[in-house]
C-alpha positions in Angstrom: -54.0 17.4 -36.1 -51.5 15.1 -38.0 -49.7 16.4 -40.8 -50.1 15.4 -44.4 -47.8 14.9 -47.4 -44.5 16.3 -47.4 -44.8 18.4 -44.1 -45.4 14.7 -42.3 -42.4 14.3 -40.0 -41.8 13.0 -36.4 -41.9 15.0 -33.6 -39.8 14.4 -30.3 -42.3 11.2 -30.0 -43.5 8.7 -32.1 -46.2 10.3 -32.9 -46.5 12.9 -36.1 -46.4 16.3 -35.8 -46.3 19.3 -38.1 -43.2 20.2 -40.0 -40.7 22.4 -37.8 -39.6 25.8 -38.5 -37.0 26.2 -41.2 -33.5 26.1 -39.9 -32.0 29.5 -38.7 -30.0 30.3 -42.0 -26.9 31.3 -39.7 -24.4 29.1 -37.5 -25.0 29.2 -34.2 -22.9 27.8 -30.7 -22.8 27.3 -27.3 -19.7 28.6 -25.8 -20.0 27.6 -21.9 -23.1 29.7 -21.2 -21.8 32.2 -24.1 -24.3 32.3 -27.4 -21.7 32.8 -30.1 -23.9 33.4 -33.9 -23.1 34.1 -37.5 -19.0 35.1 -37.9 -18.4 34.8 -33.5 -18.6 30.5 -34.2 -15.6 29.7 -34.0 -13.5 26.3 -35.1 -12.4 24.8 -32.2 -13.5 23.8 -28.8 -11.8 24.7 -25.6 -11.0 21.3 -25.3 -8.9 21.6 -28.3 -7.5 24.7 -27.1 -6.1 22.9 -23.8 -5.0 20.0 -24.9 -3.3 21.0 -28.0 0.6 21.6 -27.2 1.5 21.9 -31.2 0.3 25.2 -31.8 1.6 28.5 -30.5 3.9 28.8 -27.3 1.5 31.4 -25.9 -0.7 28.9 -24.7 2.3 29.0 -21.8 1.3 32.6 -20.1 -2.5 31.7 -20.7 -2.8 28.1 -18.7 -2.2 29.5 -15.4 -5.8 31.3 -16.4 -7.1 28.4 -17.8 -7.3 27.2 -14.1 -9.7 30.2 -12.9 -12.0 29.2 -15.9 -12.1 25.2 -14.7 -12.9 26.6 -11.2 -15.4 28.2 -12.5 -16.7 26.1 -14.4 -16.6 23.7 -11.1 -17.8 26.1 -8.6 -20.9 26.7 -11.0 -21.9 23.3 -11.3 -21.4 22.6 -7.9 -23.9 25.6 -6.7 -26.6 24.6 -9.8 -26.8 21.0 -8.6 -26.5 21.0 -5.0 -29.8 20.7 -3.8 -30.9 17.7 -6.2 -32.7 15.3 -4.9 -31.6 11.6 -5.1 -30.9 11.6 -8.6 -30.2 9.2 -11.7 -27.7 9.8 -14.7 -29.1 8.4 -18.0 -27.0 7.9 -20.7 -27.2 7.1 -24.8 -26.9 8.5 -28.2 -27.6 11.3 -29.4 -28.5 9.6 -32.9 -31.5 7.7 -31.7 -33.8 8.3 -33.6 -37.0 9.7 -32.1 -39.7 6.7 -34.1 -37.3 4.0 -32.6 -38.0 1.7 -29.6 -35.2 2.7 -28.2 -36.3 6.3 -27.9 -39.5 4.9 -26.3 -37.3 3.0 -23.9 -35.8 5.9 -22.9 -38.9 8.2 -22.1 -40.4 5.0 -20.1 -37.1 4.5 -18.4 -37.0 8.7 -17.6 -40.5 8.7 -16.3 -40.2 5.7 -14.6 -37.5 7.2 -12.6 -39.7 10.6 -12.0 -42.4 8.8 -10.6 -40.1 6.8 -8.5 -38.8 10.5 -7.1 -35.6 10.9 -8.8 -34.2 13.2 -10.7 -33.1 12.7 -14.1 -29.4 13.6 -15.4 -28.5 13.4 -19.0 -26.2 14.9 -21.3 -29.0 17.2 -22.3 -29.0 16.5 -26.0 -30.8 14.9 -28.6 -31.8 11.2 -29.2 -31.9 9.0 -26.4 -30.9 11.8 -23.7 -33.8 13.7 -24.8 -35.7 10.6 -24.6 -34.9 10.5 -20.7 -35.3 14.2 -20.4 -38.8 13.9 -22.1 -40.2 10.8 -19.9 -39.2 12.7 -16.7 -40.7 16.0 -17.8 -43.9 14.3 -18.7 -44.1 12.9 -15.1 -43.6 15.8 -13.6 -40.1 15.2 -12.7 -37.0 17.2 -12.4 -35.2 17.4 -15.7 -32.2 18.0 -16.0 -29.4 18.5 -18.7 -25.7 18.5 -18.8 -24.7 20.2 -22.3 -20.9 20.5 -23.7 -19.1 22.4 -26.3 -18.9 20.6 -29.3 -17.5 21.7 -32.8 -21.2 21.3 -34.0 -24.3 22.6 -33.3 -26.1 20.6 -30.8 -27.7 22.8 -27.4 -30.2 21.6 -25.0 -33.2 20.0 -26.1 -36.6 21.2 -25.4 -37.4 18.7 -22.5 -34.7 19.9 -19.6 -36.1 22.0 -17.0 -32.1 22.6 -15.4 -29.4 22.7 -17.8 -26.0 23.9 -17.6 -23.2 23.9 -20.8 -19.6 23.0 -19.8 -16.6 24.2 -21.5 -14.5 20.7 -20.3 -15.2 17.5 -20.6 -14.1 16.0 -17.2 -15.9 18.9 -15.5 -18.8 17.6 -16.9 -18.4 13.8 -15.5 -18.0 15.0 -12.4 -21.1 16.2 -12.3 -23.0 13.2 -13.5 -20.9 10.8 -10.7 -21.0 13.3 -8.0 -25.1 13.9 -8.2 -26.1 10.2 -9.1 -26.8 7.5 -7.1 -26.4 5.5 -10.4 -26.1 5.1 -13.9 -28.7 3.8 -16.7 -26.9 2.9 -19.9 -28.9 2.9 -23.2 -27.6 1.9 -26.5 -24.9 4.2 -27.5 -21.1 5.1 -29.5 -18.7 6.6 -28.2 -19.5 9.1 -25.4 -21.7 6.7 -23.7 -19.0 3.7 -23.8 -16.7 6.4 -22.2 -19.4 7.2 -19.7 -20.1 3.7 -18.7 -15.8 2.9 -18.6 -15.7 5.9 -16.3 -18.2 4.5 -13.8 -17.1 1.0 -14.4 -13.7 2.3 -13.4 -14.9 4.4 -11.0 -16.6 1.5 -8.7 -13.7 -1.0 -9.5 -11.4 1.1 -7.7 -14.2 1.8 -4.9 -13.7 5.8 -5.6 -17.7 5.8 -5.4 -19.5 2.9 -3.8 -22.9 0.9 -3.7 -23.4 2.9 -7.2 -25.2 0.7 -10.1 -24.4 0.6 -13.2 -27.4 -0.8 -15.4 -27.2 -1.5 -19.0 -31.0 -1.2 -20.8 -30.9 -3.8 -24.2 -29.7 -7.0 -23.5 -29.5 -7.6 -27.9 -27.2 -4.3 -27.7 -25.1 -5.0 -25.0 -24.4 -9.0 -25.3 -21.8 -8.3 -27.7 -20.0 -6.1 -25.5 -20.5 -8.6 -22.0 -19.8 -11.4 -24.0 -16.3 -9.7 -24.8 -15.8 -8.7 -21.4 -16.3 -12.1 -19.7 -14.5 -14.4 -22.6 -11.6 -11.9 -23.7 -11.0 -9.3 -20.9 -11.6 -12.0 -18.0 -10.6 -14.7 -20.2 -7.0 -13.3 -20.6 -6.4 -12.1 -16.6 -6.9 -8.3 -17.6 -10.0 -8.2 -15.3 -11.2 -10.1 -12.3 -14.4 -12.4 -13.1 -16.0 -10.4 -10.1 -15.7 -7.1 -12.3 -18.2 -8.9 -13.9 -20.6 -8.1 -11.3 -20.1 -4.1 -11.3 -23.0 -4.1 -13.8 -26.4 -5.1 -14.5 -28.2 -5.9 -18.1 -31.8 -5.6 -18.7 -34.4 -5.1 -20.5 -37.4 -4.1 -17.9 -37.6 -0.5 -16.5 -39.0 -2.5 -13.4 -35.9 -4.6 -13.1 -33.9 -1.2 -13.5 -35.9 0.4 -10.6 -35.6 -2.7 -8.0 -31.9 -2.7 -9.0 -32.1 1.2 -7.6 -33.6 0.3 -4.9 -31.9 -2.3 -3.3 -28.7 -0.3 -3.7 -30.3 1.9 -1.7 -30.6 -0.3 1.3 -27.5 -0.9 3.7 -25.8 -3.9 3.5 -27.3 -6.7 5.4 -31.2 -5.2 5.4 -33.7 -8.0 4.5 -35.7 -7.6 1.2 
C-alpha cells in the first residue's frame, strides 16, 4: 500500500513506502563489533586514537597493544572472508540518495554481478553501497559489507547478508583488494576517490595484477579523466599508459564483459 500525506517517504528503492520508525532517542555506535549506546558513545575513533601523537605520552606503553588489536582485527577478516567466491568490490557514496538514478545504477550493477556469480563487497553503508548490497540480495547473491568506525552513526544497512565492522581504516582496504577480482566505482567524495587511488596505485606498481578498475558515469567521471590525461599526463607526473589502468562506462553490460575478459589469460581468443 503506498503511503499518503506526510508519512510519504522513500524506501531503500524508488518506490514509496510507509514512514519509518522514529529515531531511537539515544546515541548509538559501532565500536569494532562492540555496540556502545546512550553515555558509552564516545568522541573519537580509534583511528584518532592511533594516529594522534599530541595528546598524552601514555599512548607510548599502550601501542605495543595496539598491534594485538590490528591482528586481530586482520586474523578476523581474513577467517570471515576466506571462502568467498570470486568476488567484486563496489564502491560510492554514502549520500546517494535512494530516488536517484544513480542508486538504481547501483542495485542493477549489484545484481548484475549476483547473477553473473559474484559476490558483492561494499563498504556496507548507506546510499550507493546499499544500492550494491540491495541488487545482489535481490538476486540471490552473496552480500556482503565492510563497515568502519566513524565519529557518526552509520552501521550496516539492511541489505548485507556478511558484514564485518573494522576499527582501522587500512585493515579495511585490505580486505576489499585481497577478496576482489576488481573494482566498480560509482559516483562518490572522498572515501571512494581514496578507494579508487588505492587500486589505481595498487595496479600501477603491479602489487595486484589483471585487476580492473571500472568507473560507472561517464558525465561524473569526465571531469576527473579529463584532468588525468591533460594535467597529470600532460605535465610528466603519470605515464599516458596509466591511462589504461581504468575503464569508464555507463552499461552494466560493458562492466560485466570488462570482468570477464580479465578473467581470461593473456593471449586466449575472445
Amino acid at each position: 500500500m503506498t503511503a499518503t500525506g506526510d508519512d510519504k517517504h522513500y524506501g531503500h528503492g524508488p518506490e514509496e513506502a510507509a514512514a519509518p520508525e522514529r529515531k531511537k532517542p539515544w546515541p548509538e555506535k559501532q565500536k569494532g563489533p562492540v555496540l556502545l549506546r546512550r553515555d558509552q558513545v564516545g568522541t573519537s575513533t580509534t583511528d584518532q586514537r592511533l594516529l594522534d601523537t599530541t595528546g598524552p605520552t601514555d599512548w607510548l606503553h599502550t601501542d605495543p597493544w595496539r598491534v594485538w588489536r590490528i591482528t586481530s582485527e586482520f586474523v578476523e577478516g581474513f577467517g570471515a572472508l576466506a571462502e568467498l567466491p570470486a568476488a567484486i568490490s563496489v564502491f560510492g557514496s554514502a549520500r546517494t540518495p535512494v530516488d536517484s538514478p544513480e542508486y538504481a545504477a547501483g542495485v542493477a550493477i549489484g545484481r548484475a554481478l549476483a547473477e553473473a556469480g559474484y559476490a558483492v563487497i561494499t563498504g556496507g553503508g548507506p546510499g550507493a553501497m546499499e544500492a550494491a548490497n540491495r541488487g545482489a540480495s535481490d538476486a540471490g547473491g552473496l552480500s556482503v559489507g565492510l563497515g568502519i568506525e566513524l565519529p557518526f552513526e552509520q552501521g550496516l544497512n539492511e541489505f548485507v547478508d556478511l558484514g564485518l565492522n573494522f576499527r582501522y581504516f587500512f585493515v579495511r582496504k585490505t580486505m576489499f583488494v585481497k577478496y576482489a577480482q576488481g573494482f566498480v566505482v560509482l559516483p562518490g567524495g572522498l572515501g571512494t576517490l581514496d578507494e579508487l587511488f588505492e587500486a589505481l596505485t595498487l595496479v600501477q606498481t603491479k602489487k595486484v595484477t589483471r585487476f580492473p578498475v571500472i568507473l560507472f558515469g561517464s558525465s561524473y567521471w569526465g571531469g576527473l579523466v579529463e584532468w588525468l590525461k591533460n594535467t597529470l599526463v600532460a605535465e610528466g607526473k603519470a605515464a599516458p599508459k596509466d591511462l589504461e589502468l581504468f575503464h569508464v562506462t555507463d552499461d552494466v553490460d560493458d562492466v560485466l564483459k570488462i570482468l570477464e575478459d580479465s578473467r581470461r589469460p593473456a593471449g586466449t581468443e575472445i
